[in-house]
Short mmCIF file of C-alpha atoms in Angstrom, two decimals:
data_model
loop_
_atom_site.label_atom_id
_atom_site.label_comp_id
_atom_site.label_asym_id
_atom_site.label_seq_id
_atom_site.Cartn_x
_atom_site.Cartn_y
_atom_site.Cartn_z
CA LEU E 559 0.00 0.00 0.00
CA GLN E 560 2.83 2.40 0.87
CA LEU E 561 4.55 1.64 -2.44
CA ARG E 562 1.27 2.25 -4.29
CA ARG E 563 0.84 5.60 -2.56
CA GLY E 564 4.38 6.57 -3.53
CA TRP E 565 3.71 5.70 -7.17
CA PHE E 566 0.48 7.70 -7.11
CA ALA E 567 2.22 10.74 -5.62
CA PHE E 568 5.03 10.52 -8.19
CA SER E 569 2.50 10.14 -11.02
CA ARG E 570 0.62 13.19 -9.79
CA LYS E 571 3.85 15.24 -9.74
CA ILE E 572 4.55 14.24 -13.35
CA GLN E 573 1.05 15.30 -14.35
CA GLN E 574 1.38 18.65 -12.56
CA ARG E 575 4.75 19.30 -14.18
CA ASN E 576 3.29 18.53 -17.60
CA GLU E 577 0.51 21.03 -16.96
CA VAL E 578 3.08 23.71 -16.08
CA LEU E 579 5.22 22.91 -19.11
CA ASP E 580 2.27 22.86 -21.51
CA ARG E 581 1.25 26.35 -20.43
CA GLY E 582 4.86 27.55 -20.42
CA THR E 583 5.49 26.06 -23.87
CA VAL E 584 2.48 27.84 -25.41
CA ALA E 585 3.46 31.13 -23.76
CA LEU E 586 7.08 30.90 -24.94
CA TYR E 587 6.08 29.84 -28.45
CA ASN E 588 3.75 32.83 -28.74
CA LYS E 589 6.45 35.22 -27.49
CA VAL E 590 8.93 33.97 -30.08
CA ARG E 591 6.31 34.25 -32.82
CA ASP E 592 5.29 37.72 -31.65
CA ALA E 593 8.95 38.74 -31.90
CA GLY E 594 8.71 37.90 -35.60
CA TYR E 595 10.50 34.55 -35.75
CA PRO E 596 9.07 31.33 -37.22
CA CYS E 597 9.69 28.49 -34.78
CA CYS E 598 8.61 25.04 -33.64
CA ILE E 599 8.80 22.97 -30.46
CA LEU E 600 11.24 20.07 -30.67
CA LYS E 601 10.52 16.86 -28.72
CA GLY E 602 9.22 17.67 -25.22
CA GLN E 603 5.57 18.61 -24.99
CA GLY E 604 5.23 18.08 -28.72
CA ASN E 605 6.13 14.43 -28.17
CA ALA E 606 3.71 14.14 -25.27
CA VAL E 607 0.70 14.60 -27.57
CA MET E 608 1.62 11.30 -29.26
CA TYR E 609 1.29 9.37 -25.98
CA PRO E 610 -2.01 7.63 -25.08
CA ASN E 611 -1.92 9.73 -21.90
CA PRO E 612 0.13 12.90 -22.60
CA SER E 613 0.17 13.78 -18.88
CA ALA E 614 2.08 10.56 -18.10
CA ARG E 615 5.19 11.42 -20.14
CA THR E 616 8.19 12.28 -17.96
CA PRO E 617 8.74 15.96 -18.81
CA GLY E 618 12.02 17.69 -19.50
CA ASP E 619 12.83 21.16 -20.79
CA VAL E 620 11.42 23.23 -23.67
CA ASP E 621 13.41 23.09 -26.91
CA ILE E 622 12.49 25.70 -29.51
CA TRP E 623 13.90 25.65 -33.02
CA VAL E 624 14.02 29.28 -34.12
CA ASN E 625 14.42 30.03 -37.82
CA ALA E 626 16.84 32.91 -37.32
CA GLY E 627 20.53 33.75 -37.17
CA ARG E 628 22.71 33.23 -34.12
CA GLU E 629 22.90 36.89 -33.15
CA GLU E 630 19.15 37.27 -33.49
CA ILE E 631 18.58 34.27 -31.25
CA ARG E 632 21.01 35.64 -28.67
CA ALA E 633 19.08 38.93 -28.59
CA LEU E 634 15.81 37.01 -28.43
CA ALA E 635 17.04 35.04 -25.40
CA HIS E 636 17.75 38.25 -23.49
CA SER E 637 14.37 39.70 -24.42
CA LEU E 638 12.55 36.56 -23.19
CA VAL E 639 14.08 36.76 -19.71
CA LYS E 640 13.49 40.50 -19.38
CA ASN E 641 11.06 41.33 -16.55
CA THR E 642 11.02 37.71 -15.37
CA ASN E 643 12.86 35.88 -12.62
CA GLY E 644 14.88 34.07 -15.28
CA LYS E 645 18.31 34.43 -16.83
CA VAL E 646 20.32 33.52 -19.91
CA GLU E 647 22.65 30.66 -19.08
CA ASP E 648 24.78 28.32 -21.18
CA GLU E 649 25.53 28.65 -24.86
CA SER E 650 26.64 25.75 -27.04
CA PHE E 651 27.32 25.12 -30.71
CA ASN E 652 23.64 24.87 -31.60
CA HIS E 653 21.60 26.41 -28.76
CA ILE E 654 21.35 29.13 -26.13
CA GLY E 655 20.00 28.07 -22.74
CA LEU E 656 17.83 30.17 -20.47
CA THR E 657 15.39 29.91 -17.60
CA VAL E 658 12.02 31.67 -17.74
CA ASN E 659 9.64 31.53 -14.77
CA GLY E 660 11.14 28.27 -13.55
CA VAL E 661 11.07 26.62 -16.98
CA THR E 662 14.36 25.54 -18.58
CA VAL E 663 14.47 26.55 -22.25
CA GLU E 664 16.87 25.96 -25.12
CA LEU E 665 16.64 28.18 -28.21
CA HIS E 666 18.12 26.25 -31.12
CA SER E 667 19.65 27.85 -34.18
CA THR E 668 19.79 24.32 -35.58
CA PRO E 669 18.30 21.19 -34.01
CA GLY E 670 21.55 19.27 -34.19
CA PHE E 671 24.97 18.64 -35.67
CA MET E 672 27.25 15.71 -36.42
CA ALA E 673 30.97 15.35 -35.83
CA ASN E 674 31.57 13.97 -39.31
CA PHE E 675 32.00 16.96 -41.64
CA VAL E 676 30.30 15.34 -44.65
CA PHE E 677 27.30 14.04 -42.72
CA ASN E 678 26.96 17.31 -40.79
CA ARG E 679 26.83 19.26 -44.05
CA ARG E 680 24.14 16.93 -45.34
CA LEU E 681 22.21 17.20 -42.06
CA GLN E 682 22.27 21.03 -42.08
CA LYS E 683 21.03 21.10 -45.68
CA TRP E 684 18.26 18.65 -44.80
CA LEU E 685 17.22 20.76 -41.79
CA LYS E 686 17.13 23.99 -43.81
CA ARG E 687 15.10 22.28 -46.50
CA ASN E 688 12.50 21.16 -43.95
CA VAL E 689 12.29 24.07 -41.49
CA ASP E 690 9.30 25.84 -43.05
CA ALA E 691 7.09 22.75 -42.93
CA GLN E 692 7.92 22.18 -39.24
CA CYS E 693 7.12 25.78 -38.30
CA GLY E 694 3.70 25.44 -39.92
CA ASN E 695 2.57 22.13 -38.39
CA MET E 696 0.24 23.19 -35.56
CA VAL E 697 -1.10 21.00 -32.72
CA GLU E 698 -3.06 21.71 -29.55
CA LEU E 699 -1.34 20.87 -26.27
CA VAL E 700 -3.45 19.15 -23.65
CA HIS E 701 -3.08 21.76 -20.90
CA GLY E 702 -1.67 24.61 -22.95
CA ASP E 703 -4.82 26.58 -23.82
CA GLY E 704 -3.43 27.05 -27.31
CA ALA E 705 -1.58 25.57 -30.26
CA VAL E 706 2.11 25.37 -31.08
CA ALA E 707 4.06 24.23 -34.13
CA VAL E 708 5.73 20.82 -33.81
CA PRO E 709 7.66 18.66 -36.30
CA THR E 710 5.70 16.54 -38.75
CA PRO E 711 5.73 12.73 -38.34
CA SER E 712 7.93 12.32 -41.43
CA PHE E 713 10.49 14.80 -40.04
CA ASN E 714 10.43 13.19 -36.59
CA CYS E 715 11.18 9.74 -38.03
CA VAL E 716 14.55 11.05 -39.11
CA TYR E 717 15.25 13.84 -36.62
CA GLN E 718 14.45 11.91 -33.46
CA LEU E 719 16.51 8.97 -34.65
CA TYR E 720 19.37 11.46 -35.05
CA HIS E 721 18.60 12.72 -31.53
CA LEU E 722 18.96 9.18 -30.15
CA TYR E 723 22.19 8.80 -32.14
CA HIS E 724 23.55 12.00 -30.62
CA HIS E 725 22.56 10.93 -27.10
CA TYR E 726 24.16 7.53 -27.60
CA PHE E 727 27.56 9.03 -28.35
CA TYR E 728 27.58 12.18 -26.21
CA GLU E 729 25.11 12.01 -23.30
CA GLY E 730 23.74 8.49 -22.94
CA VAL E 731 20.33 7.22 -24.00
CA GLY E 732 17.57 7.33 -21.41
CA LEU E 733 14.29 5.43 -21.37
CA ARG E 734 12.38 8.62 -22.20
CA GLN E 735 14.21 9.04 -25.51
CA VAL E 736 13.54 5.42 -26.47
CA VAL E 737 9.85 5.60 -25.55
CA ASP E 738 9.51 8.90 -27.40
CA TYR E 739 10.87 7.34 -30.56
CA TYR E 740 8.59 4.33 -30.13
CA PHE E 741 5.56 6.61 -30.19
CA VAL E 742 7.00 8.54 -33.15
CA LEU E 743 7.08 5.23 -35.05
CA VAL E 744 3.58 4.26 -33.88
CA LYS E 745 2.28 7.65 -35.03
CA SER E 746 4.08 7.25 -38.37
CA GLU E 747 3.40 3.58 -39.06
CA GLU E 748 1.39 4.14 -42.25
CA LEU E 749 3.88 6.72 -43.51
CA ILE E 750 6.81 4.36 -42.87
CA VAL E 751 5.16 1.51 -44.79
CA LYS E 752 4.42 3.76 -47.77
CA ASN E 753 7.82 5.49 -47.80
CA SER E 754 10.19 2.82 -46.52
CA ILE E 755 12.55 3.09 -49.51
CA ALA E 756 12.74 6.89 -49.25
CA LEU E 757 13.38 6.68 -45.49
CA GLU E 758 16.12 4.12 -46.00
CA ARG E 759 17.75 6.42 -48.53
CA GLU E 760 17.49 9.37 -46.10
CA PHE E 761 19.04 7.39 -43.24
CA LYS E 762 21.93 6.28 -45.45
CA HIS E 763 22.48 9.80 -46.78
CA LEU E 764 22.75 11.16 -43.23
CA GLY E 765 24.91 8.34 -41.89
CA LEU E 766 22.16 6.92 -39.66
CA TRP E 767 21.35 3.66 -41.42
CA LYS E 768 23.30 1.25 -39.17
CA PHE E 769 22.07 3.00 -36.04
CA ALA E 770 18.51 2.84 -37.38
CA GLY E 771 18.85 -0.94 -37.76
CA ALA E 772 20.11 -1.27 -34.19
CA MET E 773 17.26 0.86 -32.82
CA MET E 774 14.62 -1.09 -34.74
CA TYR E 775 16.03 -4.30 -33.25
CA VAL E 776 15.88 -2.86 -29.71
CA LEU E 777 12.34 -1.54 -30.13
CA HIS E 778 11.18 -4.84 -31.64
CA LYS E 779 12.54 -6.70 -28.60
CA VAL E 780 10.85 -4.24 -26.25
#
């Protein structure tokens, strides 16, 4: 009984955090759009809508892909924390981190990069080619009282596999990333069947084909 109560309390905390992040995600998305920048929400609360119970997904931070230059994104970060209890924090090759009203945010100039020069060049071209479609794909968040742009299923099939690949080599893969990609594949099942040859070609072009095979094996076993 005590264990069951602990699980219930933990589940309730996850739900409450998802409610906070949904509202925060919508607010941040609207602020970036109001500043004049096309953008979309990567992973996070955008992934949660693919779950049978979006409130049960273990939440993280808010990743926003902003279709703008580095200097513009840096200025945007400072404007977002103005008149809040937040601050601009770390800055990496592809994002600027900040905290706004207790929510951890990453503003991405590009969603990712690869160490291999050839594959990174191909990845950046692929991202630029697809950014407009991602910034126009709107969904309603469960607790957000509004809609945000999130990646399309076809984009997520490739991008979130890349994200797992990046985690595998640099940060470690957690259960959340694996489950997220499982639901990406469930959401995209019909698309994958119809476009399997094109997807295979895309994975090979971006250097992800062998990793894709390994992930499919793992998810099949799960």
